[in-house]
Short mmCIF file of C-alpha atoms in Angstrom, two decimals:
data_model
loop_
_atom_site.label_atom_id
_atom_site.label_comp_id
_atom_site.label_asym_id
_atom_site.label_seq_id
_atom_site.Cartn_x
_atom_site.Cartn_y
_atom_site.Cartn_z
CA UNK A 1 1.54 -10.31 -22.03
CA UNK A 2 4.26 -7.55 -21.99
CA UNK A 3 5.60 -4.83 -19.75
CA UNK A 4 3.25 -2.25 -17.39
CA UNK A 5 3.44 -0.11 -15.24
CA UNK A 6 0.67 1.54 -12.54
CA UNK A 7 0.71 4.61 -11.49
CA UNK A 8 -1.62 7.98 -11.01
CA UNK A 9 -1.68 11.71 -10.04
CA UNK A 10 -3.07 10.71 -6.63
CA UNK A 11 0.22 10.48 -5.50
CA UNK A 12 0.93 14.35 -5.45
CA UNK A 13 -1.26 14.45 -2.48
CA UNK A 14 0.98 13.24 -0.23
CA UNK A 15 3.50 15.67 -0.48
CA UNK A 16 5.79 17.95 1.95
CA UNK A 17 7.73 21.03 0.18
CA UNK A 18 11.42 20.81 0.52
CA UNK A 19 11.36 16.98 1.95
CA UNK A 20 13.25 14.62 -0.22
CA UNK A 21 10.24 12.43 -0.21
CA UNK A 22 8.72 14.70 -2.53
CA UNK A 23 6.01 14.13 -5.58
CA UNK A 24 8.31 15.83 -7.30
CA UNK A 25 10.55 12.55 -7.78
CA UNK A 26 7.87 10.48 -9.26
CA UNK A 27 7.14 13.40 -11.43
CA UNK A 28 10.35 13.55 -12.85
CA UNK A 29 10.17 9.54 -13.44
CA UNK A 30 6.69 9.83 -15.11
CA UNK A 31 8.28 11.95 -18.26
CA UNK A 32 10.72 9.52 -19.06
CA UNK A 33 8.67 6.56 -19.33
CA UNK A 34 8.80 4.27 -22.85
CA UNK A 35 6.40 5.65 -25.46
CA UNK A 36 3.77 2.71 -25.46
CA UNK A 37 3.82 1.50 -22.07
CA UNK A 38 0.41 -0.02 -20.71
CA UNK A 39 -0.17 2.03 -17.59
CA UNK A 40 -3.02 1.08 -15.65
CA UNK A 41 -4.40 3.29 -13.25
CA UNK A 42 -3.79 3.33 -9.14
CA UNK A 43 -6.41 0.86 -7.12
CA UNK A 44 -6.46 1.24 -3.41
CA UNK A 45 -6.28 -1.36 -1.14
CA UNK A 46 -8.81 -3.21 0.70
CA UNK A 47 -8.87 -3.23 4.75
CA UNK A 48 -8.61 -6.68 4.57
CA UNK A 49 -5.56 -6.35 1.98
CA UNK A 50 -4.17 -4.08 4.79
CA UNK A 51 -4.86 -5.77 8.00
CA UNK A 52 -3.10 -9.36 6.49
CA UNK A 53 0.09 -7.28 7.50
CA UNK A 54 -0.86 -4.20 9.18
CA UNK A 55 -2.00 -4.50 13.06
CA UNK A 56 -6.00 -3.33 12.79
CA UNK A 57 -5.31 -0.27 15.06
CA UNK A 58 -2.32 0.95 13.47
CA UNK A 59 -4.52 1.66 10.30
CA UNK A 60 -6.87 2.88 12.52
CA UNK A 61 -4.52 5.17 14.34
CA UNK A 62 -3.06 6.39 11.16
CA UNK A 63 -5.98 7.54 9.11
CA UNK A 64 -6.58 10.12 12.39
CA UNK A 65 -3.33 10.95 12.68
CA UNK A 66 -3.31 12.18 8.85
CA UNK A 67 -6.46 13.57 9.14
CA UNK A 68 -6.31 16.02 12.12
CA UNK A 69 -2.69 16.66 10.63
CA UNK A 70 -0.66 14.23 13.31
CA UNK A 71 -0.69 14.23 16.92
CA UNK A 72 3.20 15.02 16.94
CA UNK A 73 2.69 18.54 15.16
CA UNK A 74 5.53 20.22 13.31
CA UNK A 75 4.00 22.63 11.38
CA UNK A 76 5.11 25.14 9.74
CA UNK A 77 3.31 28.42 8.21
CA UNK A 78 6.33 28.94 6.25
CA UNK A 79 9.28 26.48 4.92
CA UNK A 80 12.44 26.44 3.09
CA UNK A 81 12.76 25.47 -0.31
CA UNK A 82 15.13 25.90 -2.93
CA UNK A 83 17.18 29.06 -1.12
CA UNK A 84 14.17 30.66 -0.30
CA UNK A 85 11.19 30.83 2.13
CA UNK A 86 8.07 30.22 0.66
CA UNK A 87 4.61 29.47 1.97
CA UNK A 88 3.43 26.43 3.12
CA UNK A 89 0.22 25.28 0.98
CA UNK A 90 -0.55 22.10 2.41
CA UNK A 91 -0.97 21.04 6.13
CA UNK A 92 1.50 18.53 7.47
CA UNK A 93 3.05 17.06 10.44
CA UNK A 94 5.21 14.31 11.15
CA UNK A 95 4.72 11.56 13.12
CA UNK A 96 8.66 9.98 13.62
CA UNK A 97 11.29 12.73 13.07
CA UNK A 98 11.42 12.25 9.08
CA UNK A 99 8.27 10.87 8.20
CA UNK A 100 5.62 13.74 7.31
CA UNK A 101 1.50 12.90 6.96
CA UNK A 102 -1.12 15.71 5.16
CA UNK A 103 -4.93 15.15 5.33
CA UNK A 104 -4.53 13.33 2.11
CA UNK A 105 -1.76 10.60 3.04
CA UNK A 106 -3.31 7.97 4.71
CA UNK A 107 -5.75 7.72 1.54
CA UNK A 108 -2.79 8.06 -0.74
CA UNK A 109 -1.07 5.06 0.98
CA UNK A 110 -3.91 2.63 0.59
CA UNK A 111 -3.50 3.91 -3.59
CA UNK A 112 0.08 2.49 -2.80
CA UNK A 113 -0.38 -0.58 -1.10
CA UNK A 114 -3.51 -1.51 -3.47
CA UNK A 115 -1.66 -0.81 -7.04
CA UNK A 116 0.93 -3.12 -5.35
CA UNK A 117 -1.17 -5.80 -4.99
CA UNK A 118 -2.67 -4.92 -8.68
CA UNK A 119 0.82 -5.52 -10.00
CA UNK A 120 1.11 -8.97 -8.59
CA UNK A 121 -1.80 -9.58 -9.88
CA UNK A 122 -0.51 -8.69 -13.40
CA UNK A 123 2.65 -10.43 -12.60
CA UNK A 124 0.61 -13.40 -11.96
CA UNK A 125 -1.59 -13.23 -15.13
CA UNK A 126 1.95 -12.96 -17.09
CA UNK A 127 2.12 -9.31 -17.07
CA UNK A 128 5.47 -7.90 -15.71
CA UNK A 129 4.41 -4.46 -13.63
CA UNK A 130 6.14 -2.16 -11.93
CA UNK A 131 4.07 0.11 -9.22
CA UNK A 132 5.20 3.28 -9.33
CA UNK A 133 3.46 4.94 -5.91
CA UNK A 134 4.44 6.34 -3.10
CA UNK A 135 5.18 7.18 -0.53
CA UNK A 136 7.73 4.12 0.00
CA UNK A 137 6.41 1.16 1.78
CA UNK A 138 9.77 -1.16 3.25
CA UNK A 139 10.45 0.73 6.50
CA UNK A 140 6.75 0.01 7.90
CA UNK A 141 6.08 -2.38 10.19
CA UNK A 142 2.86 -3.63 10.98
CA UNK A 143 1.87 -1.20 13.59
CA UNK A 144 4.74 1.50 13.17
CA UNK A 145 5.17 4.09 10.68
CA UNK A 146 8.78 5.43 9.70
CA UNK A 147 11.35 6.24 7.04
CA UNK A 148 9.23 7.56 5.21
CA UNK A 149 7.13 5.08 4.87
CA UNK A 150 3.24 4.36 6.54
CA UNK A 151 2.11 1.46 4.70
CA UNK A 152 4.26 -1.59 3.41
CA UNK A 153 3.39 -1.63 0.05
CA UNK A 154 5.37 -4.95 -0.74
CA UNK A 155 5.01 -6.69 2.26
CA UNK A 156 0.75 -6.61 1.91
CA UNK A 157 1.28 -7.09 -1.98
CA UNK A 158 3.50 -10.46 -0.93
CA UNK A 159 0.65 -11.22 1.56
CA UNK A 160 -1.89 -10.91 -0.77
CA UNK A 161 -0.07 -12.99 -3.37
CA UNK A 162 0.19 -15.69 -0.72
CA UNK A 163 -2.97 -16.39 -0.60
CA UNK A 164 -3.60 -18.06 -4.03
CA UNK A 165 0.35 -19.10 -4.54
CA UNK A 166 2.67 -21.29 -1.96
CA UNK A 167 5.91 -19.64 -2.20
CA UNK A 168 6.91 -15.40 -2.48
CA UNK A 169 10.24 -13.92 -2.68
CA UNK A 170 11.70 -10.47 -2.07
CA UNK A 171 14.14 -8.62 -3.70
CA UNK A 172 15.37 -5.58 -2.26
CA UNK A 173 18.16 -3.40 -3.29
CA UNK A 174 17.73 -0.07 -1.64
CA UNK A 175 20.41 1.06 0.01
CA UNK A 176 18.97 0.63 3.31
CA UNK A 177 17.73 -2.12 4.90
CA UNK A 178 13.93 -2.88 4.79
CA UNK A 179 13.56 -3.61 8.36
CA UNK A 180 9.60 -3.73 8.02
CA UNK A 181 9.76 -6.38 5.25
CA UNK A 182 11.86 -8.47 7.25
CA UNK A 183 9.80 -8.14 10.59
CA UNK A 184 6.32 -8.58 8.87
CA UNK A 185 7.41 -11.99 7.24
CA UNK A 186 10.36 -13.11 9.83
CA UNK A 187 8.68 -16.83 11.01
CA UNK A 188 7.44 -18.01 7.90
CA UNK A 189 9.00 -19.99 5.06
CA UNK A 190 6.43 -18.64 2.71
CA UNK A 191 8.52 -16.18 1.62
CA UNK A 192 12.28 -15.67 0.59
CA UNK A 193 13.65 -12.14 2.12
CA UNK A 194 16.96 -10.78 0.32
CA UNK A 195 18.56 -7.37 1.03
CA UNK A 196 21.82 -5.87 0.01
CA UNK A 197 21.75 -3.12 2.13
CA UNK A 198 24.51 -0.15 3.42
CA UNK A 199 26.30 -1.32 6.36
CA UNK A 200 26.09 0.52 9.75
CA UNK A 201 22.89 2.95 7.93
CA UNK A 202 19.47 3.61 8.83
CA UNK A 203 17.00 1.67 10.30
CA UNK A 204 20.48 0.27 11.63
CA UNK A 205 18.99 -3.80 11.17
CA UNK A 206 19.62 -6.30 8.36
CA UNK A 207 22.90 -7.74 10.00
CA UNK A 208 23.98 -11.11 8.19
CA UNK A 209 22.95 -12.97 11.39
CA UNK A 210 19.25 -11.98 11.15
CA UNK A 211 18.36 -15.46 9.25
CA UNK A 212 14.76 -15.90 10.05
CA UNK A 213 12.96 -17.56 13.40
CA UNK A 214 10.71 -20.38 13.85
CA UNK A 215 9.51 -21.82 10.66
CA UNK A 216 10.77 -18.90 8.74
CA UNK A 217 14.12 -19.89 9.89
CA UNK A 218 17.01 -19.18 6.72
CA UNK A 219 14.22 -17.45 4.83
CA UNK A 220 15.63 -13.70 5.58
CA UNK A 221 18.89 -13.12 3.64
CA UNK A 222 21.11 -10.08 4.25
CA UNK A 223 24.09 -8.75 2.70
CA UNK A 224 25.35 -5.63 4.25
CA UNK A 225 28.13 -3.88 2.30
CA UNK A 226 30.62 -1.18 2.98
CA UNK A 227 29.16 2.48 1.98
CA UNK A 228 30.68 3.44 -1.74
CA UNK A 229 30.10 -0.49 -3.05
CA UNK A 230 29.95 -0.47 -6.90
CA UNK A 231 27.87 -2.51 -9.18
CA UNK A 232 31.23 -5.15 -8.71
CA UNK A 233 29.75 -5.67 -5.28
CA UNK A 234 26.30 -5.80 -6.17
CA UNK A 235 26.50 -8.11 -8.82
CA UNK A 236 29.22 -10.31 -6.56
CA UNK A 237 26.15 -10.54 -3.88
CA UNK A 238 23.69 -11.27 -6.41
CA UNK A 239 25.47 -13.81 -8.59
CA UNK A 240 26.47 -15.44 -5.77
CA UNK A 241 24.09 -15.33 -2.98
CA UNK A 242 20.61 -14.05 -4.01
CA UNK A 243 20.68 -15.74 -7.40
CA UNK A 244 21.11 -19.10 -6.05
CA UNK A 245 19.40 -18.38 -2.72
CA UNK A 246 16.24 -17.54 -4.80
CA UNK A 247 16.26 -20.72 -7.54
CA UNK A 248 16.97 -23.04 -4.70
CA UNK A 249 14.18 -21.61 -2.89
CA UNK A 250 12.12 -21.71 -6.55
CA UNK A 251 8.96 -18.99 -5.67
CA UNK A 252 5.90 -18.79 -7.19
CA UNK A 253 6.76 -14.74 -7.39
CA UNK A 254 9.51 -12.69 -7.17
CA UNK A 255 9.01 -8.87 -6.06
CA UNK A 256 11.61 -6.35 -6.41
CA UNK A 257 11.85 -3.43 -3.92
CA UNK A 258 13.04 -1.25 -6.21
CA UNK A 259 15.23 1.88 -4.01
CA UNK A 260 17.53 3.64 -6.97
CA UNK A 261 18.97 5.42 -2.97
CA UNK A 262 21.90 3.35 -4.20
CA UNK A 263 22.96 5.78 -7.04
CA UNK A 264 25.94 7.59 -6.81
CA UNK A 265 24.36 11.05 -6.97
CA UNK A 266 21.56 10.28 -4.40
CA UNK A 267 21.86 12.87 -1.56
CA UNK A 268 21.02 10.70 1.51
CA UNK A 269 23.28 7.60 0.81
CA UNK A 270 26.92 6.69 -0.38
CA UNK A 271 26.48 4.32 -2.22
CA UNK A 272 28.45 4.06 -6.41
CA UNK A 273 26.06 2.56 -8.84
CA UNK A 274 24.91 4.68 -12.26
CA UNK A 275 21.50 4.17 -13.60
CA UNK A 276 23.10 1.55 -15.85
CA UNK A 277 23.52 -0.53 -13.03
CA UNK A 278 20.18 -0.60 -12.19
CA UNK A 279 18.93 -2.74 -15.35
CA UNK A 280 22.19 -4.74 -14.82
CA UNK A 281 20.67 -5.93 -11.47
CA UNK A 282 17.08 -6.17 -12.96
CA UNK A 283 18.63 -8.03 -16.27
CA UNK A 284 20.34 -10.57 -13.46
CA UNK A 285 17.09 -11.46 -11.48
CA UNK A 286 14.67 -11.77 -14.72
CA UNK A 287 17.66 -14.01 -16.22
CA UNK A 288 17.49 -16.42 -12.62
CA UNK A 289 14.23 -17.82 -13.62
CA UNK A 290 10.91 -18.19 -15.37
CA UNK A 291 9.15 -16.24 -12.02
CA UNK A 292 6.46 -13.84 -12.42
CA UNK A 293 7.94 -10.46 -11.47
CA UNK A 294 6.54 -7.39 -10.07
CA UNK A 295 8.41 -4.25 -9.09
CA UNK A 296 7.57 -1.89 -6.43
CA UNK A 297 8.99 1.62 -6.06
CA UNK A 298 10.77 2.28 -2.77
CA UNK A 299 13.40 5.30 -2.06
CA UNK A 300 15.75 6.98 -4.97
CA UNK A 301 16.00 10.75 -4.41
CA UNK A 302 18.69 12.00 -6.87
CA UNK A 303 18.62 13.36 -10.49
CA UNK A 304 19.65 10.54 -11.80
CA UNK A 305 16.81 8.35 -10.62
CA UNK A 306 14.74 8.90 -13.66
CA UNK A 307 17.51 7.23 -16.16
CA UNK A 308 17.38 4.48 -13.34
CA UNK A 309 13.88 3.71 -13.74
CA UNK A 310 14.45 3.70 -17.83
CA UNK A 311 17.28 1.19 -17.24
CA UNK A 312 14.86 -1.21 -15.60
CA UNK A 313 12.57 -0.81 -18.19
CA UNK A 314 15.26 -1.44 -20.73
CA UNK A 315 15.88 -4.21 -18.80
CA UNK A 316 12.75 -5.75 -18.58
CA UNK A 317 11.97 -5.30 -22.47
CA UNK A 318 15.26 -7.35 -22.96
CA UNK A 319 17.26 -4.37 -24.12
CA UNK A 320 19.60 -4.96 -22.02
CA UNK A 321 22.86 -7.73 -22.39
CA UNK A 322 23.92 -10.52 -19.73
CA UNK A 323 26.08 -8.52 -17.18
CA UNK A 324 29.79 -8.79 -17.22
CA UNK A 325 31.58 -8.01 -14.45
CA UNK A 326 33.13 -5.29 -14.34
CA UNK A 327 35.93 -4.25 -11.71
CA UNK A 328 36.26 -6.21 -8.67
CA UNK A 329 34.58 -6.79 -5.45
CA UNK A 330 35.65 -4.81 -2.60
CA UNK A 331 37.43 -6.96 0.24
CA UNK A 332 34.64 -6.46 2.82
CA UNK A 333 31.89 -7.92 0.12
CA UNK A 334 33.87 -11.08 -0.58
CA UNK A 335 34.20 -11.82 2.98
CA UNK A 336 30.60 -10.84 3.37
CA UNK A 337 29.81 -13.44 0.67
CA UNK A 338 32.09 -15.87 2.08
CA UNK A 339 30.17 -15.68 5.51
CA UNK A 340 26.50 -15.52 3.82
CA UNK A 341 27.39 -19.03 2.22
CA UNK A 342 27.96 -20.48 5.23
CA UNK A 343 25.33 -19.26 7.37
CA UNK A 344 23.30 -20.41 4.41
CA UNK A 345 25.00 -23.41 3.01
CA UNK A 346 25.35 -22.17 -0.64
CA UNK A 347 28.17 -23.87 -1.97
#
């Protein structure tokens, strides 16, 4: 049924001038998308969509916190922006020290969450779909708020999916580690969690040794990597780790948390891929399998980010070739890799 994508101008309401988490990035994405691509239009989610991974009073919580303009006011009349000072023309305040709410963003981050769940929906009905929202969802937990991030957008489109399938799987290749994803879905087997992360980074979680407890037990696989890893490293990780991890675990889904943070020109990580890269490591997990696949948008603040976002849609229209390799691994990824097999027998 083809490629999609969902997305909407609902999502320059949650906005904060000057913060890298800025409508301005999804802007910039939106005028580079392929002529002819089926966009559908945002869908917010459900409270019972939300509260399959989100505690009940968190949401709760939330909504009043964005809509008296967050109990933890920062406030400014005036802010910073570009080299000069310029008036502030929507209320915010932030409730951890980087994560900003407006009257608007509580309602903005169901529009996430829901066209997540939309695109698995497509992805189920043979329609590949990427959800281009905001703000990011991987850094929530289910009853905290932070990086940027106030509702899990993958983690309640996963749960949502897991209630008519047996088996999900997570992809996630922003450059830091999605510490909410992993917490939400730690003690089940339902669902597969990779992440190729930057080592020793924010939220400062995702070491190899978090496996998984209780039934969910070798279901959380993580692959931190030395800061300035090229797409040698990645595709090492993938090729052999996630890509074998992920047909032995055979989902009914796979979802990619899709962070382009890992681009060489991104301002708040060091990490050395080009946009190139990006539909390299989309090309490799649409090549593992015959899995429905849905793509969620999580960080990427850099210029480049827009030719990212056309690689994976290169990618996914089968414009792009096989990967080769190119360069070699660094030495702390191969003995990264060497220690991932064993803690998760892949030969």
């Amino acid at each position: 049924m083809g490629i999609s994508a969902i997305t909407g101008d609902v999502f320059k309401n949650h906005d904060c001038l000057g913060h890298k988490e800025c409508h301005d990035r999804l802007v910039s994405i939106l005028s580079r998308l392929p002529e002819n691509l089926k966009i559908h239009a945002p869908v917010p989610a459900t409270f019972e969509a939300l509260q399959r991974v989100h505690v009940p009073g968190y949401l709760t919580w939330l909504e009043k916190q964005c809509v008296k303009n967050a109990r933890y006011c920062m406030l400014d009349e005036y802010v910073f922006s570009g080299g000069y000072w310029e008036q502030n023309q929507i209320q915010m305040g932030y409730i951890d020290p980087n994560t900003y709410v407006n009257p608007c963003s509580y309602e903005v981050a169901t529009y996430a969450a829901g066209s997540a769940v939309f695109a698995v929906e497509r992805a189920l009905s043979g329609e590949t779909c990427f959800a281009l929202v905001r703000p990011p969802g991987h850094h929530a937990e289910a009853d905290r708020a932070m990086g940027f991030c106030l509702l899990n957008n993958a983690a309640v489109a996963a749960a949502a999916a897991l209630t008519s399938v047996d088996r999900v799987a997570i992809i996630d290749w922003d450059a830091h580690h999605g510490n909410g994803t992993q917490k939400i879905f730690y003690d089940t087997d339902r669902l597969l969690y990779c992440s190729i992360h930057e080592k020793e980074s924010f939220p400062h979680t995702g070491l190899i040794t978090e496996t998984g407890s209780g039934s969910g037990e070798g279901f959380t696989v993580n692959a931190p990597i030395r800061q300035d890893s090229t797409i040698a490293d990645y595709q090492f990780v993938f090729d052999e780790i996630f890509i074998p991890a992920l047909q032995r675990y055979d989902p009914d889904l796979v979802i990619i948390s899709a962070g382009q943070d890992v681009l060489t020109d991104d301002p708040i990580a060091s990490m050395k891929l080009v946009p190139d890269d990006i539909g390299k490591l989309t090309q490799t997990v649409s090549d593992a399998g015959d899995y429905p696949l849905a793509l969620m948008l999580e960080g990427g603040y850099g210029p480049s980010h827009p030719d990212a976002i056309c690689s994976i849609f290169d990618a996914l229209n089968g414009n792009v070739g096989r990967p080769m390799p190119q360069g070699m691994p660094g030495k702390v990824t191969v003995e990264t890799v060497l220690q991932l097999k064993r803690v998760h027998r892949l030969a």
